[in-house]
mmCIF file of N, CA, C and O in Angstrom:
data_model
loop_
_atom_site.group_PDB
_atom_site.id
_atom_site.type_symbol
_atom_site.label_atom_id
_atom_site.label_comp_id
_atom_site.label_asym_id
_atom_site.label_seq_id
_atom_site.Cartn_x
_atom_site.Cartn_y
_atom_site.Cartn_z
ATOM 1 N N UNK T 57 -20.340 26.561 8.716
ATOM 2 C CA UNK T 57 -19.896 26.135 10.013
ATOM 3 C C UNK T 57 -18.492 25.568 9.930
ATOM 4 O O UNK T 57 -18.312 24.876 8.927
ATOM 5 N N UNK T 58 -17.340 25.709 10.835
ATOM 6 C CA UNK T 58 -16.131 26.024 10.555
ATOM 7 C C UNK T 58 -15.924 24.951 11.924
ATOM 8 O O UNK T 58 -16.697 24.967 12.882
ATOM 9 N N UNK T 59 -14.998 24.234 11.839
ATOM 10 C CA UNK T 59 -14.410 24.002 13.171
ATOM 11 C C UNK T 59 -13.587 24.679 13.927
ATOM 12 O O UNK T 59 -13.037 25.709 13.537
ATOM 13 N N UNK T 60 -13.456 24.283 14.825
ATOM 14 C CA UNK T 60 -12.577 25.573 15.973
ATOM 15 C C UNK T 60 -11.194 24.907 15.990
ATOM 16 O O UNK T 60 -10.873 23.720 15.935
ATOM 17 N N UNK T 61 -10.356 26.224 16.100
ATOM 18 C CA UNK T 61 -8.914 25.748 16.047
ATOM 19 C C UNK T 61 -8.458 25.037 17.262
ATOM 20 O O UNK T 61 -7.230 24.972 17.304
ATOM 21 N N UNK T 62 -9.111 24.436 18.349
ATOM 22 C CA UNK T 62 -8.314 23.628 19.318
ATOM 23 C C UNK T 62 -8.860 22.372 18.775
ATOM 24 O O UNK T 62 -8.035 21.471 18.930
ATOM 25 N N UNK T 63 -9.977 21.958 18.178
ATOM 26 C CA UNK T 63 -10.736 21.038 17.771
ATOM 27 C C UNK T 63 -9.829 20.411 16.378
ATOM 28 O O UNK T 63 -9.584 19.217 16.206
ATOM 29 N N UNK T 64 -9.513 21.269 15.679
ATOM 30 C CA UNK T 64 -8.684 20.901 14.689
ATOM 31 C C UNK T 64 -7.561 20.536 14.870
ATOM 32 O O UNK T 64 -7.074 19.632 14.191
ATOM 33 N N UNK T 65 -6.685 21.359 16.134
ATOM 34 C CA UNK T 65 -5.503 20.807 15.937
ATOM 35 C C UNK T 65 -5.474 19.777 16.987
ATOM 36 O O UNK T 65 -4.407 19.254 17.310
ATOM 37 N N UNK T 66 -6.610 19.454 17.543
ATOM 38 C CA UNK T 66 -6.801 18.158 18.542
ATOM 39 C C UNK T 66 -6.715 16.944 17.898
ATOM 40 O O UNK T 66 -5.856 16.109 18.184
ATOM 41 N N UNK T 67 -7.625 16.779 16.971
ATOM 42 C CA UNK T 67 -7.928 15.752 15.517
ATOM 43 C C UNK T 67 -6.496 15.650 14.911
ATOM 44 O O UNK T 67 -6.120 14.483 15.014
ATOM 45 N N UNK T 68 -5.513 16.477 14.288
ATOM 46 C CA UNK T 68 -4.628 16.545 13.500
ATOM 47 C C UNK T 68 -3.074 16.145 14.465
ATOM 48 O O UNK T 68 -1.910 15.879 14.163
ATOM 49 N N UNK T 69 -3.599 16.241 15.319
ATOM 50 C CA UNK T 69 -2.660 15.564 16.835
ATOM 51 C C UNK T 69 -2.809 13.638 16.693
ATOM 52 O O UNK T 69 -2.075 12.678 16.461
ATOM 53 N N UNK T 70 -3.970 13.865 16.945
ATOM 54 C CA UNK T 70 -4.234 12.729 16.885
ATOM 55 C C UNK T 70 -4.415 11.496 15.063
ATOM 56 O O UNK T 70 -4.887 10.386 14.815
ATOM 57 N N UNK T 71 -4.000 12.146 14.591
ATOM 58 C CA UNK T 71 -3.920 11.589 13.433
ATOM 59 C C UNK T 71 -2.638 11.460 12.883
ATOM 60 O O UNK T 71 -2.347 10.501 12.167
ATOM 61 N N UNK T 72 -1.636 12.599 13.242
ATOM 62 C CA UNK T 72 -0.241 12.346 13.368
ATOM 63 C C UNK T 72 0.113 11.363 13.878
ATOM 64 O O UNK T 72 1.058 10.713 13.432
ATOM 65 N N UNK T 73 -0.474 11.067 14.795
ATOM 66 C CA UNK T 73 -0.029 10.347 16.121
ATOM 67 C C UNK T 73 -0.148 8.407 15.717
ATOM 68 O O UNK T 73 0.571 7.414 15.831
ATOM 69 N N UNK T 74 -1.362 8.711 15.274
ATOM 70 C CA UNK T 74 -1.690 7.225 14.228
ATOM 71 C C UNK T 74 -1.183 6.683 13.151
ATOM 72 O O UNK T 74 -1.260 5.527 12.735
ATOM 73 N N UNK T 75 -0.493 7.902 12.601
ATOM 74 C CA UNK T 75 0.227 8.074 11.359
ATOM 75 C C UNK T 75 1.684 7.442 11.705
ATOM 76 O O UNK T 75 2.053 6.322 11.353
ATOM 77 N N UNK T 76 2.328 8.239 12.353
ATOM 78 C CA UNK T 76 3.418 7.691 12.775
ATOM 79 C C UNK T 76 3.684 6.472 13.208
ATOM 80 O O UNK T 76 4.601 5.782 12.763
ATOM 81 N N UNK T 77 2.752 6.068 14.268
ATOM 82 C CA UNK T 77 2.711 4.637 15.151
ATOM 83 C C UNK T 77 2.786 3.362 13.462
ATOM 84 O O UNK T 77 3.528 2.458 13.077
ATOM 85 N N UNK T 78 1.832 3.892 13.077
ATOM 86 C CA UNK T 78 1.339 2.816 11.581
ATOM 87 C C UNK T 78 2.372 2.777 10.664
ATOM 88 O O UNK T 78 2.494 1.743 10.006
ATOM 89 N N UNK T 79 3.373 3.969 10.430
ATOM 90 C CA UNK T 79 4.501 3.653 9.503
ATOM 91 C C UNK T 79 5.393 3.427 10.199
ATOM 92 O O UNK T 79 6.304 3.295 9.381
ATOM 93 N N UNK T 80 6.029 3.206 11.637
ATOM 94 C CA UNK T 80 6.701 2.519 12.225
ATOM 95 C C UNK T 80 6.635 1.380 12.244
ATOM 96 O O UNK T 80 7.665 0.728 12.072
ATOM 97 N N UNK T 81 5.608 0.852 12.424
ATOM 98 C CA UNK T 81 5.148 -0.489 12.054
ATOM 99 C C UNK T 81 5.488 -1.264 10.679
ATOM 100 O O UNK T 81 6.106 -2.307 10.464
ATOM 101 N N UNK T 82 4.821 -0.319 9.813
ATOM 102 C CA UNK T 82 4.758 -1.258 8.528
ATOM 103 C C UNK T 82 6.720 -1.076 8.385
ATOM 104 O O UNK T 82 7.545 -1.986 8.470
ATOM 105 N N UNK T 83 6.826 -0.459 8.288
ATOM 106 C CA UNK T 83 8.724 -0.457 8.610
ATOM 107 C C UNK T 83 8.980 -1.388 8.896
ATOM 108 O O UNK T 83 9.374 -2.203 8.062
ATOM 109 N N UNK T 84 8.845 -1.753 10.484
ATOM 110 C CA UNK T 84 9.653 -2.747 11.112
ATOM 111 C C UNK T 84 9.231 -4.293 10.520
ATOM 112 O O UNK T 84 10.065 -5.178 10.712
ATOM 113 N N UNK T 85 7.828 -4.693 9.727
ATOM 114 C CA UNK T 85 7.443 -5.560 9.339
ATOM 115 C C UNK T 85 8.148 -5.570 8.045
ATOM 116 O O UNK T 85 8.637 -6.650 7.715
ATOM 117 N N UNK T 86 8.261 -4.768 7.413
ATOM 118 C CA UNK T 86 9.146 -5.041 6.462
ATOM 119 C C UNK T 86 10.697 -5.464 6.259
ATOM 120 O O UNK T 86 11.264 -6.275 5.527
ATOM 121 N N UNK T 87 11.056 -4.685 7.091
ATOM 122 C CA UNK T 87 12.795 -5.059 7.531
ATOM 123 C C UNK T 87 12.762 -6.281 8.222
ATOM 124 O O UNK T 87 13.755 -6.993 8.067
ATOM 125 N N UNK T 88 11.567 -6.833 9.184
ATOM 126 C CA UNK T 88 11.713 -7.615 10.064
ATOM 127 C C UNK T 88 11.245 -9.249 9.680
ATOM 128 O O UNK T 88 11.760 -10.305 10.046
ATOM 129 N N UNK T 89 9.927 -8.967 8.697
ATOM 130 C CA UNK T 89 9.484 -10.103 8.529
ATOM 131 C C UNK T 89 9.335 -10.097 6.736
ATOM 132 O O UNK T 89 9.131 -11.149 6.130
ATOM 133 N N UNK T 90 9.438 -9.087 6.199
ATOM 134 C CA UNK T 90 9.260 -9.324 4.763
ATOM 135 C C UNK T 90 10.723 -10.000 4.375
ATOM 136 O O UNK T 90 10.971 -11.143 3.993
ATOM 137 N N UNK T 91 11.433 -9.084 4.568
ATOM 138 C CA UNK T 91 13.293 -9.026 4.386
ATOM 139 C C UNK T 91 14.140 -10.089 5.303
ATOM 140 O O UNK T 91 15.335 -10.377 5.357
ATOM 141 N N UNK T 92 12.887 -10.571 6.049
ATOM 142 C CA UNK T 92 13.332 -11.780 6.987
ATOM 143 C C UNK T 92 14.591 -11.551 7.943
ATOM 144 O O UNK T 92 15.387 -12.460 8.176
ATOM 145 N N UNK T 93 14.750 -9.852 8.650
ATOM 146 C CA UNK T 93 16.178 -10.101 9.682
ATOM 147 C C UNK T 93 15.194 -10.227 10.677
ATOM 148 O O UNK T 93 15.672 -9.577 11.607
ATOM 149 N N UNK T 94 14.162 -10.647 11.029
ATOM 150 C CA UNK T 94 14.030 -10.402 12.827
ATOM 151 C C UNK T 94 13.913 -12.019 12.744
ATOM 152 O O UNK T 94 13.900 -12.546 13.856
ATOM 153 N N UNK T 95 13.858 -12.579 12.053
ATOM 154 C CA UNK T 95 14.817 -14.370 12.281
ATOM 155 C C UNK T 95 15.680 -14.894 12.011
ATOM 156 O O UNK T 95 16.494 -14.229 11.369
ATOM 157 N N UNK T 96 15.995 -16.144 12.265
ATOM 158 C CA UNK T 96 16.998 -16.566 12.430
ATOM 159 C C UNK T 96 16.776 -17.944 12.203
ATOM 160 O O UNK T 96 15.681 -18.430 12.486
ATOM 161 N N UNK T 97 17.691 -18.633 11.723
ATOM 162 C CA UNK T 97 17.762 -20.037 11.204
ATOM 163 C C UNK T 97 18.475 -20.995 12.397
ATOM 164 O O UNK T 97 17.821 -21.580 13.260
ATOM 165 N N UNK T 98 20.190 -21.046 12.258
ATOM 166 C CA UNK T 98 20.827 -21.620 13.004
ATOM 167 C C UNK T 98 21.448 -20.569 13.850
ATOM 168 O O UNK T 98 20.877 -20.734 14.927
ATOM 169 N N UNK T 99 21.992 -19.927 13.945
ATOM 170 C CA UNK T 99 22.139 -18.954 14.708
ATOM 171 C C UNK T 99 21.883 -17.099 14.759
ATOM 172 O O UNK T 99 21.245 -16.692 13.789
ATOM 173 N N UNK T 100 22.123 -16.499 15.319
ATOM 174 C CA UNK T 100 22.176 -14.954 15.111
ATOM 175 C C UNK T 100 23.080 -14.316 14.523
ATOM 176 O O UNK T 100 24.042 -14.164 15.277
ATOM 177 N N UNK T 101 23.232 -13.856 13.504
ATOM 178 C CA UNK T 101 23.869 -12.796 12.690
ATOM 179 C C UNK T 101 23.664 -11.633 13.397
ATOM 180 O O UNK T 101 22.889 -11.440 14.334
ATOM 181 N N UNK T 102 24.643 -10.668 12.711
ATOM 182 C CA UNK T 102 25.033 -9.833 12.880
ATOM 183 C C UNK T 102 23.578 -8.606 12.766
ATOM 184 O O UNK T 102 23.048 -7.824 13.555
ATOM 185 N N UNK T 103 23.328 -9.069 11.074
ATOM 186 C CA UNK T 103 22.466 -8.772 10.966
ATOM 187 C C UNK T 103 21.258 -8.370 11.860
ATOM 188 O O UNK T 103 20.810 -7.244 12.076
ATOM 189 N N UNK T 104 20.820 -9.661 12.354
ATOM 190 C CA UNK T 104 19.747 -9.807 13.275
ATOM 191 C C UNK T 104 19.978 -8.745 13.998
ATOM 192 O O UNK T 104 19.353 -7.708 13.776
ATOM 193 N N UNK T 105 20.961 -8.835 15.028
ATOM 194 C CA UNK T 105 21.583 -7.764 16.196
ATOM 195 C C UNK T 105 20.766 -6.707 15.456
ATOM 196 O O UNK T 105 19.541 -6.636 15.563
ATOM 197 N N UNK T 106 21.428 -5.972 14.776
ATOM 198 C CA UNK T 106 21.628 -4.586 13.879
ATOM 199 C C UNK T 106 19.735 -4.507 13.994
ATOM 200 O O UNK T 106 19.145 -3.869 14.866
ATOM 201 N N UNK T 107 19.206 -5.140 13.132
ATOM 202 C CA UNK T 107 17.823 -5.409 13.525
ATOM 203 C C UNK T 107 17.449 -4.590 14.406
ATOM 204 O O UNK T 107 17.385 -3.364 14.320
ATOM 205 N N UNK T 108 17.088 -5.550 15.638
ATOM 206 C CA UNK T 108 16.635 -5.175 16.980
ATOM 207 C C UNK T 108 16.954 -4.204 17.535
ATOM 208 O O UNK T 108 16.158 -3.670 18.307
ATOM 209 N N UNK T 109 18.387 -3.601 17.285
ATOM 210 C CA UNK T 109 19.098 -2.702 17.786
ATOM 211 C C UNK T 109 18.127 -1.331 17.375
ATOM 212 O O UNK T 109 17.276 -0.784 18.077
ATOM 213 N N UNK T 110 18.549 -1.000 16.051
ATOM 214 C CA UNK T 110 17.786 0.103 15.060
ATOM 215 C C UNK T 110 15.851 -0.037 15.505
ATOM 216 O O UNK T 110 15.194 0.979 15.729
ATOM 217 N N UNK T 111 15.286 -1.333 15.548
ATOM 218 C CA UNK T 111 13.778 -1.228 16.138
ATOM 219 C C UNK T 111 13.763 -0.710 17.353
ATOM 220 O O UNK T 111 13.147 0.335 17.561
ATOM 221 N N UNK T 112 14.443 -1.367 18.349
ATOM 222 C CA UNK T 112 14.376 -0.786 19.517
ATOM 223 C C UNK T 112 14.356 0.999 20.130
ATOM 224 O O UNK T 112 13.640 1.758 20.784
ATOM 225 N N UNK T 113 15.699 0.977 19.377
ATOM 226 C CA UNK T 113 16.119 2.668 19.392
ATOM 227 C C UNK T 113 15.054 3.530 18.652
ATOM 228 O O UNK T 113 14.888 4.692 19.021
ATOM 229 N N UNK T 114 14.208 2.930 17.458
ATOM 230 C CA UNK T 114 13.210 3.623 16.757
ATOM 231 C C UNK T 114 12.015 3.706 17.470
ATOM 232 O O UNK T 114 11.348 4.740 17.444
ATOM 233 N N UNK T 115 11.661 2.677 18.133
ATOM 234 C CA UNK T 115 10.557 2.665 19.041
ATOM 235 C C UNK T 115 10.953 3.824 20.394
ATOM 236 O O UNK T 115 9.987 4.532 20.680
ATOM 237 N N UNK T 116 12.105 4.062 21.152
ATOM 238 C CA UNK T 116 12.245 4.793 21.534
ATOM 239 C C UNK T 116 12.308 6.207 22.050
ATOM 240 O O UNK T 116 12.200 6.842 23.099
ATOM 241 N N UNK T 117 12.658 6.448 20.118
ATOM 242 C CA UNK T 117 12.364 7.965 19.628
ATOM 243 C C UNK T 117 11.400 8.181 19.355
ATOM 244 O O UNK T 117 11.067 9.346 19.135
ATOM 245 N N UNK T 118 10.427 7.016 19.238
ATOM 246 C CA UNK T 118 8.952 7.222 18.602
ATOM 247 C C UNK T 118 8.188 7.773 19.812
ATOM 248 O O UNK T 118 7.364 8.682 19.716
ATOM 249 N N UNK T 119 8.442 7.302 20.694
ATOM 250 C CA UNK T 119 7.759 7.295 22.028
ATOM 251 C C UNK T 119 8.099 8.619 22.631
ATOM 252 O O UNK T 119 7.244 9.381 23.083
ATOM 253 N N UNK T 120 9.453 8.877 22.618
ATOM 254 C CA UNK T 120 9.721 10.298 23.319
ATOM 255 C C UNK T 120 9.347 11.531 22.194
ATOM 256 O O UNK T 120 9.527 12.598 22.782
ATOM 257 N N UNK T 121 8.949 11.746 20.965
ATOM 258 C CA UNK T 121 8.417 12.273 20.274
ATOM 259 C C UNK T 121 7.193 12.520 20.788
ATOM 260 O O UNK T 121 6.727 13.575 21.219
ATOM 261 N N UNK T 122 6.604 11.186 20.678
ATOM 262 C CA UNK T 122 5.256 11.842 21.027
ATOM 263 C C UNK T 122 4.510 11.965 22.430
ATOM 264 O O UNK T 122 3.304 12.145 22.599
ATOM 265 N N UNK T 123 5.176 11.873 23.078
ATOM 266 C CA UNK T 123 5.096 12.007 24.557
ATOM 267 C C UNK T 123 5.364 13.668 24.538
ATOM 268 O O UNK T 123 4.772 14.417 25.315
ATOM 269 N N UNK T 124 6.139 14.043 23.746
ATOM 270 C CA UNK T 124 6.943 15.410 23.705
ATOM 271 C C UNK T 124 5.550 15.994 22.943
ATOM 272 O O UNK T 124 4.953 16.971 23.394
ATOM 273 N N UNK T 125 5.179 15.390 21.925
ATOM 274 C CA UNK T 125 4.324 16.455 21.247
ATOM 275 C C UNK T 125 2.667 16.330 22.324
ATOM 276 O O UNK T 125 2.001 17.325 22.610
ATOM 277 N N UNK T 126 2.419 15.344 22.621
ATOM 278 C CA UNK T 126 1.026 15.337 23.659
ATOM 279 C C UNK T 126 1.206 16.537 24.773
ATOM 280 O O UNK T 126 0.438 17.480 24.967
ATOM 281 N N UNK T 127 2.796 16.144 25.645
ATOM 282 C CA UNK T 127 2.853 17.093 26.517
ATOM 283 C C UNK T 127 2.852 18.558 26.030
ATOM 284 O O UNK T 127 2.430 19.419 26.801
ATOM 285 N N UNK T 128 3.326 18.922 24.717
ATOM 286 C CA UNK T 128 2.975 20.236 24.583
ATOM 287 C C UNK T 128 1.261 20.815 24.227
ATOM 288 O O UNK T 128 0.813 21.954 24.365
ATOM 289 N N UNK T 129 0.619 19.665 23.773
ATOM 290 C CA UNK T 129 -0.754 20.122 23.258
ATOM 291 C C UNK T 129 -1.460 19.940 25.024
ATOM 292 O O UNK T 129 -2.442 20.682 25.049
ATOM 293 N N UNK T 130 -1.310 19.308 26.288
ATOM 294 C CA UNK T 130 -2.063 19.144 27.541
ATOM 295 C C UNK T 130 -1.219 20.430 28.339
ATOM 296 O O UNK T 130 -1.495 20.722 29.502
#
């Protein structure tokens, strides 16, 4: 017994999809809170900026990616 190819690539959609979200994450926790730029002491660096900037814009592309790949599988 075999699974069916919309079934498979439904699952493998959706596991991409988890995949991605989860190493975006562990990313931004690392740059953000391991490597310590998403704080700040006495004031904001440059750094920091650069930070938020690059998360933001990554969350962005993350989102229109997969908005892009859902809308092609519906």
């Amino acid at each position: 017994m075999g699974m069916e190819d919309d079934t498979r690539g439904f699952l493998v959609l959706i596991v991409n999809t988890i995949a991605l979200v989860l190493l975006w994450m562990i990313a931004n926790v690392l740059v953000g809170i391991y490597w310590g730029y998403a704080f700040y002491a006495l004031s904001i660096t440059w750094k920091n900026i650069l930070y938020y900037i690059i998360s933001l814009a990554s969350l962005v592309l993350l989102v229109w990616y997969i908005t892009r790949k859902w809308k092609d599988w519906l």
